[in-house]
JSON list of C-alpha atoms in Angstrom, two decimals:
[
{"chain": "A", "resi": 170, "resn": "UNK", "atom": "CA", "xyz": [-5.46, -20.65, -1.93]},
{"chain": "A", "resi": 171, "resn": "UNK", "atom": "CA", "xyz": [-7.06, -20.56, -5.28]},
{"chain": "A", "resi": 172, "resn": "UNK", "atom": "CA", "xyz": [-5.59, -18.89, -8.14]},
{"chain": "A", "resi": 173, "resn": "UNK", "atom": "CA", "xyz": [-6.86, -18.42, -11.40]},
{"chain": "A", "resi": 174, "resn": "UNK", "atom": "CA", "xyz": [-5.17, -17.29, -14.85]},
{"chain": "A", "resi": 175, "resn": "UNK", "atom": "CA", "xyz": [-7.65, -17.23, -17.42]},
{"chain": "A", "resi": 176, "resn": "UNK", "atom": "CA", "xyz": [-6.79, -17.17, -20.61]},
{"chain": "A", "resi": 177, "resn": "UNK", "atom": "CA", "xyz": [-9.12, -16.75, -23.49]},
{"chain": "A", "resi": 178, "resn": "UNK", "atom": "CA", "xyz": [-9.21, -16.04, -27.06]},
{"chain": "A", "resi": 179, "resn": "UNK", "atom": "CA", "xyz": [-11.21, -12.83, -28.79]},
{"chain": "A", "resi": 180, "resn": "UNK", "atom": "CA", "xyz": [-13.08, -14.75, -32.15]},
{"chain": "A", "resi": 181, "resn": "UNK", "atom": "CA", "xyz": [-16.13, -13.68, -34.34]},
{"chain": "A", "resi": 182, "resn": "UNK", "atom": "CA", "xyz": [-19.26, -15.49, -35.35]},
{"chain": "A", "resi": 183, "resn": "UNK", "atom": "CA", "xyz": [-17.18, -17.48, -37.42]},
{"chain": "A", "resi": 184, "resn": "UNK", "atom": "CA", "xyz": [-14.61, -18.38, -35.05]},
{"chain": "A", "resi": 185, "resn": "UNK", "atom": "CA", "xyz": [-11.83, -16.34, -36.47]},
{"chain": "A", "resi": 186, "resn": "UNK", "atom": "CA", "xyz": [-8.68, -15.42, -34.22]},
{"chain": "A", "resi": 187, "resn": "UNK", "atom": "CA", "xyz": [-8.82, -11.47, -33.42]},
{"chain": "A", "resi": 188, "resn": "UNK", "atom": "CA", "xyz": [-7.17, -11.59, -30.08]},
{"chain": "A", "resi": 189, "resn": "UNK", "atom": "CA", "xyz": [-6.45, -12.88, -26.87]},
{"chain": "A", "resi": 190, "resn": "UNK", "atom": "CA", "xyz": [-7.31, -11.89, -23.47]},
{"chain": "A", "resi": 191, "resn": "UNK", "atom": "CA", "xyz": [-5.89, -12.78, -19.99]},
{"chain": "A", "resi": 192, "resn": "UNK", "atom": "CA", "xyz": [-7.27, -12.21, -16.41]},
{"chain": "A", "resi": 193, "resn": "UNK", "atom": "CA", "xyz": [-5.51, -13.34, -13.38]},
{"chain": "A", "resi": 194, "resn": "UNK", "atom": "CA", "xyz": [-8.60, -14.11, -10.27]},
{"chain": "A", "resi": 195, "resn": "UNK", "atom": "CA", "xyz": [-6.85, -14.13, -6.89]},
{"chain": "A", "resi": 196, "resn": "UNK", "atom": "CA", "xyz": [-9.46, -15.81, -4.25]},
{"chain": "A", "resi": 197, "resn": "UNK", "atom": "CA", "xyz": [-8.63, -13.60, -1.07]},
{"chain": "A", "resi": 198, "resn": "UNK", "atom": "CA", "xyz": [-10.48, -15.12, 1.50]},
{"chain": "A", "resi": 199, "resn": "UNK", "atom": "CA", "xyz": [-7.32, -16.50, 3.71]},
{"chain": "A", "resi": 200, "resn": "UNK", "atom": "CA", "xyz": [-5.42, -13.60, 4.06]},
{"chain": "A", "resi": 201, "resn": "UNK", "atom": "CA", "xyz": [-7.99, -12.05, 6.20]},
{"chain": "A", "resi": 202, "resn": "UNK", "atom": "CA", "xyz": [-6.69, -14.42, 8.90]},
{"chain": "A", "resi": 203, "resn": "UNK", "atom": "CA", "xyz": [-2.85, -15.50, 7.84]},
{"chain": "A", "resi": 204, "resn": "UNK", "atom": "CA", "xyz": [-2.03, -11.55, 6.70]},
{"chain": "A", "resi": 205, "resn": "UNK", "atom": "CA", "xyz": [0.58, -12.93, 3.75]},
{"chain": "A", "resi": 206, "resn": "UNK", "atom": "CA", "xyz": [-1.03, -11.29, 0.85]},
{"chain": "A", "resi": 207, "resn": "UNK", "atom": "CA", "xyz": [1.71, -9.07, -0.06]},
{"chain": "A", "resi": 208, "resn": "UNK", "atom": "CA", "xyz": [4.38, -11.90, 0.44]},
{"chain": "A", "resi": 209, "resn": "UNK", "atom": "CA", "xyz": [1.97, -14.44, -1.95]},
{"chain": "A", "resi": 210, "resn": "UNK", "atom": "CA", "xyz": [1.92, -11.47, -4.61]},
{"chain": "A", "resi": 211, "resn": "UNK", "atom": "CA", "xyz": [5.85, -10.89, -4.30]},
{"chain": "A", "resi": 212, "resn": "UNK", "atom": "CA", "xyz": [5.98, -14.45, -5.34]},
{"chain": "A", "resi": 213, "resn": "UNK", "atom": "CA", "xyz": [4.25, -14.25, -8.85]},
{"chain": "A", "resi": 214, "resn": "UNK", "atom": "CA", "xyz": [6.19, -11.94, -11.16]},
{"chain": "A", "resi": 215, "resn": "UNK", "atom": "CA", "xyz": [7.84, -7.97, -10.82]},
{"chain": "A", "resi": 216, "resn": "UNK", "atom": "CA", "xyz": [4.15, -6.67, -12.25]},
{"chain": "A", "resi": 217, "resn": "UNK", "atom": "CA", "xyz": [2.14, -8.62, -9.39]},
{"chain": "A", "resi": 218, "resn": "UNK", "atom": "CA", "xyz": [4.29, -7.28, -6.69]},
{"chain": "A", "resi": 219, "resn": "UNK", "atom": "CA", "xyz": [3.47, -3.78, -8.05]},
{"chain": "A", "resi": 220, "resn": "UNK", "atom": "CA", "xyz": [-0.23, -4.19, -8.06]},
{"chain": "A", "resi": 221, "resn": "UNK", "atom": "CA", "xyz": [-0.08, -5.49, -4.91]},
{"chain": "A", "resi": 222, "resn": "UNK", "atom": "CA", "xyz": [0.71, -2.30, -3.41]},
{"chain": "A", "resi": 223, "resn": "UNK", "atom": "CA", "xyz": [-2.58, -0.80, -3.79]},
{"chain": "A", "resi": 224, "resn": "UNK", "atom": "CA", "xyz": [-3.79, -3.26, -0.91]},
{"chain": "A", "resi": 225, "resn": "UNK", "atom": "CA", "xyz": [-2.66, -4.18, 2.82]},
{"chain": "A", "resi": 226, "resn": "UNK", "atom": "CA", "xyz": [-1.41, -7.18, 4.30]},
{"chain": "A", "resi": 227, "resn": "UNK", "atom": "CA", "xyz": [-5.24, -8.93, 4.29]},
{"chain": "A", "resi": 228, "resn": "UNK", "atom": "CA", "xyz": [-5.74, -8.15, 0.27]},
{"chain": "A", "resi": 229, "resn": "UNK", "atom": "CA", "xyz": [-7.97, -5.17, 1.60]},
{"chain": "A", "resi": 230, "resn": "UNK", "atom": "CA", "xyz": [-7.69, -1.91, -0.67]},
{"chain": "A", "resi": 231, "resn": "UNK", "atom": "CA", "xyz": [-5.64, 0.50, 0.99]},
{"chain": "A", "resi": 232, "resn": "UNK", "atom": "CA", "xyz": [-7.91, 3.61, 2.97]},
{"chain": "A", "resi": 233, "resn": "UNK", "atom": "CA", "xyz": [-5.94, 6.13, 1.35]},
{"chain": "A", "resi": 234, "resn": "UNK", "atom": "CA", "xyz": [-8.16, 5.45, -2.06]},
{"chain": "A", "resi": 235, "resn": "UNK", "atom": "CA", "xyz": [-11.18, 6.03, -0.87]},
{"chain": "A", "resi": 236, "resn": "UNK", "atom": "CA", "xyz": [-9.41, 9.56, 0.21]},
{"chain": "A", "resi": 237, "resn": "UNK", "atom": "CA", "xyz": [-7.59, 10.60, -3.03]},
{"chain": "A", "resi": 238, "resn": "UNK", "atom": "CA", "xyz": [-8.30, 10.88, -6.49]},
{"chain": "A", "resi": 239, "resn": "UNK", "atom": "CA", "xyz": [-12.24, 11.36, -7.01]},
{"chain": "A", "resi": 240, "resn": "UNK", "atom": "CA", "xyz": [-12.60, 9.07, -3.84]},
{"chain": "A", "resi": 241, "resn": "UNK", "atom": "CA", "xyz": [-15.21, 6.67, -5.50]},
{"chain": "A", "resi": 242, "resn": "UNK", "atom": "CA", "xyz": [-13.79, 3.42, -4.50]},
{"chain": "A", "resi": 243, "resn": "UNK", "atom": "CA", "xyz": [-13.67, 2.28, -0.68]},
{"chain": "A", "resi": 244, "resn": "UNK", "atom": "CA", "xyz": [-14.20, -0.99, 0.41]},
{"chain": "A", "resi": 245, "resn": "UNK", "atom": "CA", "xyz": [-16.47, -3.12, -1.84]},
{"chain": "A", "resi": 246, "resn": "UNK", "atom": "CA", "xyz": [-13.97, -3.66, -3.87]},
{"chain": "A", "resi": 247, "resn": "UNK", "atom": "CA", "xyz": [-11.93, -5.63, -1.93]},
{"chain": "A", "resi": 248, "resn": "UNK", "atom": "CA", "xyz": [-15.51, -6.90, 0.10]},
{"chain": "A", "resi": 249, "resn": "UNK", "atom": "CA", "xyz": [-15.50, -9.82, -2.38]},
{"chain": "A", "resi": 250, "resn": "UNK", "atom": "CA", "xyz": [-14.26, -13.40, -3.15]},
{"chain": "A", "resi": 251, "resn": "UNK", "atom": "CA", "xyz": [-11.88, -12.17, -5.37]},
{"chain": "A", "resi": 252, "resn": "UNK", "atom": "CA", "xyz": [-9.69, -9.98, -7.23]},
{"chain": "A", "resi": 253, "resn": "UNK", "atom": "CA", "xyz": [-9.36, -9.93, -10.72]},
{"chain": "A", "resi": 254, "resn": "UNK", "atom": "CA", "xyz": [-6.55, -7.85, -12.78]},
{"chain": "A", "resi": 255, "resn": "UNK", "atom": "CA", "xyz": [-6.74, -7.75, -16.48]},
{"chain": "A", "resi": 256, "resn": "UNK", "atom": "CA", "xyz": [-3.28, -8.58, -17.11]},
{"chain": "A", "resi": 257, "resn": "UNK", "atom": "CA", "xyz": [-3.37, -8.37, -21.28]},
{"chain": "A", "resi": 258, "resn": "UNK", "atom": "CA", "xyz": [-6.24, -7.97, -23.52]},
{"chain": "A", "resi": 259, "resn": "UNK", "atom": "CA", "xyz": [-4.12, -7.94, -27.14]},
{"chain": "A", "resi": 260, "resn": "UNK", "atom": "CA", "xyz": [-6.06, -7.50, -30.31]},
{"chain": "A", "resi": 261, "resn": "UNK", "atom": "CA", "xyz": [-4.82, -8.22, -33.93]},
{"chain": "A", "resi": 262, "resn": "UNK", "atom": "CA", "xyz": [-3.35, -4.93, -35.32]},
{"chain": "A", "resi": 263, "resn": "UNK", "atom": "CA", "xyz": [-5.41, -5.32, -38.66]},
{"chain": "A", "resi": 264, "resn": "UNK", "atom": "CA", "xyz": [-8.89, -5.32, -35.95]},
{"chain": "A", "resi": 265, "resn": "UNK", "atom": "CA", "xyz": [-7.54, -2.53, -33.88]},
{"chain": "A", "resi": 266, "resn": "UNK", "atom": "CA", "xyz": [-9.75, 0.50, -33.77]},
{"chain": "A", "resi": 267, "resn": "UNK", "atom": "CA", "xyz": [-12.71, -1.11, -34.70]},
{"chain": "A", "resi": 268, "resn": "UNK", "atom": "CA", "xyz": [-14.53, -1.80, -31.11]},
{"chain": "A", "resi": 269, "resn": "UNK", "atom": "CA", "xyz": [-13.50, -5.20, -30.58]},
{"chain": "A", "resi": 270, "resn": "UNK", "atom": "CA", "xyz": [-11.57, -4.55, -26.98]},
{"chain": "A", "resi": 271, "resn": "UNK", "atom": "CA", "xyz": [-15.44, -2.67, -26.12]},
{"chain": "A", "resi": 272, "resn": "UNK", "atom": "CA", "xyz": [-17.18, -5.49, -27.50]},
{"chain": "A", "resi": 273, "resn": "UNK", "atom": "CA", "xyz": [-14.96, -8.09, -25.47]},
{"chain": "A", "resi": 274, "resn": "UNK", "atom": "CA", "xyz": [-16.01, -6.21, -22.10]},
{"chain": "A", "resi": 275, "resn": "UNK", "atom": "CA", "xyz": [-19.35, -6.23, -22.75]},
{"chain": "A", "resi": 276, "resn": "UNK", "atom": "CA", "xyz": [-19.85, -9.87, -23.98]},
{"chain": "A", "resi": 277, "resn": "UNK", "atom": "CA", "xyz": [-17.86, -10.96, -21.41]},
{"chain": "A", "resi": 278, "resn": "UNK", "atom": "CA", "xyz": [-17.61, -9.05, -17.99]},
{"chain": "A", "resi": 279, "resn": "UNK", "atom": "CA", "xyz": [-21.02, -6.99, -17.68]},
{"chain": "A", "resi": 280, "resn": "UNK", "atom": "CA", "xyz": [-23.10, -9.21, -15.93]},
{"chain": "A", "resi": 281, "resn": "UNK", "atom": "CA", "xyz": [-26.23, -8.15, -17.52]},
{"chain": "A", "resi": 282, "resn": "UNK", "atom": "CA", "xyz": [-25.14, -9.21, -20.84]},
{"chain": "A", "resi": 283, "resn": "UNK", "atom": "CA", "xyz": [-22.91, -12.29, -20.15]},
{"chain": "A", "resi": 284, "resn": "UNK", "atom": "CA", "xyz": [-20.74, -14.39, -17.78]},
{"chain": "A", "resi": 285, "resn": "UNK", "atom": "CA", "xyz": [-18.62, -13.25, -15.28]},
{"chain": "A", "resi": 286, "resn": "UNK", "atom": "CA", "xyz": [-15.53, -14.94, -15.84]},
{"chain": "A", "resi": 287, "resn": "UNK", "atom": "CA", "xyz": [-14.49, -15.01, -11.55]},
{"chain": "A", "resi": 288, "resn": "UNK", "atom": "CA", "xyz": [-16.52, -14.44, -8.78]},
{"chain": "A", "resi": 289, "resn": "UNK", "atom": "CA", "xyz": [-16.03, -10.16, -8.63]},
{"chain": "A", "resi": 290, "resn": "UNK", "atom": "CA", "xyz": [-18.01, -7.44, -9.49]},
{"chain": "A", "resi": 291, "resn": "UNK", "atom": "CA", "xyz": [-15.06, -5.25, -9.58]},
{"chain": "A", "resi": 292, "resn": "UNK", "atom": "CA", "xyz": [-11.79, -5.65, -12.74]},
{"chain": "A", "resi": 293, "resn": "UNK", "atom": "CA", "xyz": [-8.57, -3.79, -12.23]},
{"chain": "A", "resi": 294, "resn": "UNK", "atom": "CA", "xyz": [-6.10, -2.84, -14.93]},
{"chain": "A", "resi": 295, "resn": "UNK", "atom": "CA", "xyz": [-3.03, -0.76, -15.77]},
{"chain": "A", "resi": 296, "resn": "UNK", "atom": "CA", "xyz": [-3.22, 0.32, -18.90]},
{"chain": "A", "resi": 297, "resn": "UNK", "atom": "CA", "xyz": [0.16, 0.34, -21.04]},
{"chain": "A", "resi": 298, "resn": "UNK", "atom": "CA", "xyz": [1.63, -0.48, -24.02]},
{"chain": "A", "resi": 299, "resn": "UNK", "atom": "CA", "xyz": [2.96, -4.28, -24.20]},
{"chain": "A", "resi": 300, "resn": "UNK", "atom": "CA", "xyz": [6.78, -4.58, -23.33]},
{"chain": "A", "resi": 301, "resn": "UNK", "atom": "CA", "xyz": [7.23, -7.67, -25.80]},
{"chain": "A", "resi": 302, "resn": "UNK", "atom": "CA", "xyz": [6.25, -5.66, -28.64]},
{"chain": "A", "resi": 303, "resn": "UNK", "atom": "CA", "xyz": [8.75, -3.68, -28.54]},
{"chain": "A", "resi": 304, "resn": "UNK", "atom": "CA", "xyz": [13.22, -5.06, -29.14]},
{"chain": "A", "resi": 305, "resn": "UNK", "atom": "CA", "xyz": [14.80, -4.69, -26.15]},
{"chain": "A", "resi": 306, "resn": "UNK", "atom": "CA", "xyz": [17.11, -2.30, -25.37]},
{"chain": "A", "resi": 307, "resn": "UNK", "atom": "CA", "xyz": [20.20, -0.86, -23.29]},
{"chain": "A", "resi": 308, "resn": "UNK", "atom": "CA", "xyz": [18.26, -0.57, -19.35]},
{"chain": "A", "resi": 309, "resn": "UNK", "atom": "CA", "xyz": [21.16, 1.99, -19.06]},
{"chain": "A", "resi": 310, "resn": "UNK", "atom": "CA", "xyz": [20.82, 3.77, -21.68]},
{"chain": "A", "resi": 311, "resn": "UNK", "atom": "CA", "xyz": [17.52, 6.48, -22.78]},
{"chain": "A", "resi": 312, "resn": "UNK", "atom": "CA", "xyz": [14.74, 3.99, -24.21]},
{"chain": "A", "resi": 313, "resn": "UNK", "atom": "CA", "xyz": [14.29, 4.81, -28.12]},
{"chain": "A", "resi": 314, "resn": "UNK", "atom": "CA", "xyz": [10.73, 3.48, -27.81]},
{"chain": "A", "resi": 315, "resn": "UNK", "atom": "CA", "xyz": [9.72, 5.85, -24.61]},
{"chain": "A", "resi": 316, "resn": "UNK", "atom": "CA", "xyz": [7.29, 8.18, -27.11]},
{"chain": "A", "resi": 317, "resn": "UNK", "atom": "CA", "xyz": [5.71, 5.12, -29.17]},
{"chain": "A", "resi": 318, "resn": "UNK", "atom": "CA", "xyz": [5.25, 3.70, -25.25]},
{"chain": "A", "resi": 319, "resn": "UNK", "atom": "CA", "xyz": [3.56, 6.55, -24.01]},
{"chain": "A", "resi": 320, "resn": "UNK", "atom": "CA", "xyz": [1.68, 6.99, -26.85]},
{"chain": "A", "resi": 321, "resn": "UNK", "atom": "CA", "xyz": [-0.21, 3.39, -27.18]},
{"chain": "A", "resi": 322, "resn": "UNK", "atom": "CA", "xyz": [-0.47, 4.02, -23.10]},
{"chain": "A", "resi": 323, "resn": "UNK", "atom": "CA", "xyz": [-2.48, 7.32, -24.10]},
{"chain": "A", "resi": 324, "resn": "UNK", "atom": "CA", "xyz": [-4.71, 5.83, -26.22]},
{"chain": "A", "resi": 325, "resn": "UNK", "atom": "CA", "xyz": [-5.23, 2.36, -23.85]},
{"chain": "A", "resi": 326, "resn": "UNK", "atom": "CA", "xyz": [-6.21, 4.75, -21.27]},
{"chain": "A", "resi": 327, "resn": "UNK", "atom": "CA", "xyz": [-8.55, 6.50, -23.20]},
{"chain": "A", "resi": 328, "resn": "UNK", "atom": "CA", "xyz": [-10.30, 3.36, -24.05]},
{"chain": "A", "resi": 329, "resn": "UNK", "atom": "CA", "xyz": [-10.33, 1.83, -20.64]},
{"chain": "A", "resi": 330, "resn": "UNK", "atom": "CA", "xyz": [-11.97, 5.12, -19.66]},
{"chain": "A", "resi": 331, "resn": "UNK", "atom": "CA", "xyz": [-14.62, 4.92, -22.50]},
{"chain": "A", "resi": 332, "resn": "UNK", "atom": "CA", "xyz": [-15.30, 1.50, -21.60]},
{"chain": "A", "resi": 333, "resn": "UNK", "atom": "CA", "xyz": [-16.18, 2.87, -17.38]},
{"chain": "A", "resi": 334, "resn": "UNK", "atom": "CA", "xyz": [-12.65, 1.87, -16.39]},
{"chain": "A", "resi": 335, "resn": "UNK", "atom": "CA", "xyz": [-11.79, 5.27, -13.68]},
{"chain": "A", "resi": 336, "resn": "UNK", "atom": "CA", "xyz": [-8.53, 5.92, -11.82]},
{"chain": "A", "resi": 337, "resn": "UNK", "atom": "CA", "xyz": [-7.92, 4.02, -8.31]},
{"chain": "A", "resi": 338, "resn": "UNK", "atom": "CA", "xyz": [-6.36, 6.92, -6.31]},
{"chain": "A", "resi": 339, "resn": "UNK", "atom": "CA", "xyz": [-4.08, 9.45, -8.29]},
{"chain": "A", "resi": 340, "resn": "UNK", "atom": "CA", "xyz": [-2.02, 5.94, -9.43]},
{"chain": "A", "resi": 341, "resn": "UNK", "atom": "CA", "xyz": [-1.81, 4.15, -13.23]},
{"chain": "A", "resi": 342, "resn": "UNK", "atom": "CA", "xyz": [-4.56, 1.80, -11.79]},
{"chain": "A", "resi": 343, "resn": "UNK", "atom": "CA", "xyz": [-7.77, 1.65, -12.86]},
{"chain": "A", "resi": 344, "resn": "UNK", "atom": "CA", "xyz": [-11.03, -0.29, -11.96]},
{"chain": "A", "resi": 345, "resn": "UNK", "atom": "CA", "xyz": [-14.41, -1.34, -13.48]},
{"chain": "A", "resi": 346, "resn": "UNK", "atom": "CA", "xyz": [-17.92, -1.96, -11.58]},
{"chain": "A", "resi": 347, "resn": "UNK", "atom": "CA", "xyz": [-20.13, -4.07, -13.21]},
{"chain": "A", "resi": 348, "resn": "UNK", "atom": "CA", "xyz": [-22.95, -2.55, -11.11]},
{"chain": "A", "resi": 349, "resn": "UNK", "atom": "CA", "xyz": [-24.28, 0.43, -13.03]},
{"chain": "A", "resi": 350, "resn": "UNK", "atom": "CA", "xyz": [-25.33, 1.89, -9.96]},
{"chain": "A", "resi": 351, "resn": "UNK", "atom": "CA", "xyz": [-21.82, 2.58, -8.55]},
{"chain": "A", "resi": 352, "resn": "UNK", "atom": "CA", "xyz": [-20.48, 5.77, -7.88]},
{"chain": "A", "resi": 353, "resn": "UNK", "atom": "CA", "xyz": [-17.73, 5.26, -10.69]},
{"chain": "A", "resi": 354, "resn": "UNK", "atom": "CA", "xyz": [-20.23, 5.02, -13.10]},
{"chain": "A", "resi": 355, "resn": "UNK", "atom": "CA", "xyz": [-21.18, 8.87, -12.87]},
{"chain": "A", "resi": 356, "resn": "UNK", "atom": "CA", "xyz": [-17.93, 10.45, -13.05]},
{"chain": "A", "resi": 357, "resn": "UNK", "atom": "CA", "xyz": [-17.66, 11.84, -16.56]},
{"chain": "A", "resi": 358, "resn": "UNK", "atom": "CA", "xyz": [-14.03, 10.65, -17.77]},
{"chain": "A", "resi": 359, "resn": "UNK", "atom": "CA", "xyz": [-13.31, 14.48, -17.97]},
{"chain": "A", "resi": 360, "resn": "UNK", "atom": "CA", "xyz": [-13.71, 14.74, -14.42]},
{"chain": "A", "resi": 361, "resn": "UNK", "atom": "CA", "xyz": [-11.70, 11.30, -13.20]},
{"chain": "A", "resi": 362, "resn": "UNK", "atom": "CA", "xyz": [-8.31, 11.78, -11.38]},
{"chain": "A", "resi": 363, "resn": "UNK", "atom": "CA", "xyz": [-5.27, 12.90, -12.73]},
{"chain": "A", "resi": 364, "resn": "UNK", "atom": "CA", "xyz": [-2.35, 10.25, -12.22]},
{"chain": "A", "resi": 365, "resn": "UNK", "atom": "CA", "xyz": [0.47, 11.50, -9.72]},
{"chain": "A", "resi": 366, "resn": "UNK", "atom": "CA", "xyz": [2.40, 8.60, -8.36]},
{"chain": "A", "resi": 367, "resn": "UNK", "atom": "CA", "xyz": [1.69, 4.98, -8.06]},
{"chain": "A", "resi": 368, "resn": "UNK", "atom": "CA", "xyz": [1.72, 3.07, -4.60]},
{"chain": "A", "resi": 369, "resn": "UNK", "atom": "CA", "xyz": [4.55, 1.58, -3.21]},
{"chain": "A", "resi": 370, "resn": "UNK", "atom": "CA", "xyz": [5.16, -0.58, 0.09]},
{"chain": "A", "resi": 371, "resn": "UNK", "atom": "CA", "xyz": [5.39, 1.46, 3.14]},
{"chain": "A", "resi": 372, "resn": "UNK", "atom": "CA", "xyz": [8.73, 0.96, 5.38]},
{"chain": "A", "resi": 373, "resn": "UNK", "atom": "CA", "xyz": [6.17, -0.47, 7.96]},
{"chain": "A", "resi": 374, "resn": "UNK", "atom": "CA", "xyz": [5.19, -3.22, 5.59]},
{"chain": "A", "resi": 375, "resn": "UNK", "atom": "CA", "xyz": [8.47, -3.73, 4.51]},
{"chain": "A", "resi": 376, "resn": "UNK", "atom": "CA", "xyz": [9.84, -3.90, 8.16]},
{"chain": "A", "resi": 377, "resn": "UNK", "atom": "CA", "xyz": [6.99, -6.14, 9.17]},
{"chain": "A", "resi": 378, "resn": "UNK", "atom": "CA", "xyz": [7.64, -8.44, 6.38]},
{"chain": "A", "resi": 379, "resn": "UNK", "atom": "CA", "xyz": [11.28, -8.96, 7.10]},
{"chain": "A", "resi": 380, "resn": "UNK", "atom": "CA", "xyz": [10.23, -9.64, 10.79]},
{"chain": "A", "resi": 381, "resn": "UNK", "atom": "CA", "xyz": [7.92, -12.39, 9.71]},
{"chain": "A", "resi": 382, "resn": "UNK", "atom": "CA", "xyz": [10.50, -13.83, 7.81]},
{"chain": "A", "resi": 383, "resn": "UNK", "atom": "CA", "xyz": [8.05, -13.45, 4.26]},
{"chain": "A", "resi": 384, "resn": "UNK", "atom": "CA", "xyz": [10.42, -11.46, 2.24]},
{"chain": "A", "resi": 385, "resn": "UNK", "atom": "CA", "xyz": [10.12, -12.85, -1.60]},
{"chain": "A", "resi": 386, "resn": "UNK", "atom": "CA", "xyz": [14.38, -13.22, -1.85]}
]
């Protein structure tokens, strides 16, 4: 099983520090045939096991996508070596709002411009405001940073969306093509879906699990 977590930093022409950027690249091949995707994700961190849950068992994107939402994503996405997730792209707040995060996809991830960084013609990201940036507070008590949270979530969504990100399903996921010619590319973001509720493991998955003794605890 190969596993990637690239990890790269955003500089100018002359080499100055405006960022970072990290991708995680899970090669998928094997799980056609041993079926422990979900268990291998369980095993990486809390925000793994949650993207996990927009595929099955074999690391194939659920059907129920290519039903809801604006129904633009089926099964090439998952029809490849890989899947990437853009896990952080952070940019310097004194080079925020000036294009750099649009710059960053275009040097880097569209094909026709630069190098792919794993072997995918599809990126996935949930766009939110970073946890770490904010102090840490009472999980019991109401979070005094919710607004500020949903806020920078707003306006990371926004961008993804400018930058041909659209909305897996009705979930907080959201994908890029790198073909031009895909379907994604022609919904206008005033027309992509609305989010509604994220995917979760069904009871079947979670029974099946247990039975197979691949439970993450």
């Amino acid at each position: 099983m190969s596993t990637q977590i690239i990890e790269c930093k955003i500089v100018d022409s002359n080499r100055k520090v405006l960022g970072s950027l990290t991708v995680w690249a899970f090669a998928t091949g094997e799980f056609e045939f041993t079926g422990d995707f979900l268990s291998f994700m369980d095993e990486w961190s809390q925000e793994s096991h949650r993207f996990s849950c927009l595929f099955d068992r074999t690391a194939k994107l659920r059907s129920r996508f290519a039903r809801e939402g604006t129904s633009i994503w089926g099964t090439e996405v998952t029809d490849q070596p890989a899947i990437a997730y853009l896990e952080h792209m952070r940019i310097k707040p004194k080079y925020c709002n000036q294009g750099i995060g649009s710059w960053v996809l275009k040097q880097i991830w569209l094909p026709e411009e630069g190098v792919k960084m794993v072997n995918t013609d599809f990126l996935f990201v949930q766009p939110g405001a970073l946890v770490e940036e904010f102090p840490p507070h009472d999980p019991f008590e109401p979070d005094p940073h919710r607004e500020a949270k949903l806020a920078i979530s707003d306006r990371i969504t926004q961008s993804c969306q400018r930058n041909g990100f659209r909305r897996v399903g009705a979930t907080s996921y959201f994908c890029l093509s790198f073909d031009p010619n895909h379907a994604s590319r022609c919904i206008p973001i005033t027309e992509d879906a609305k989010f509604v509720e994220d995917a979760t493991r069904s009871k079947g998955e979670l029974v099946g699990m247990l039975a197979r003794g691949a439970m993450p605890w």
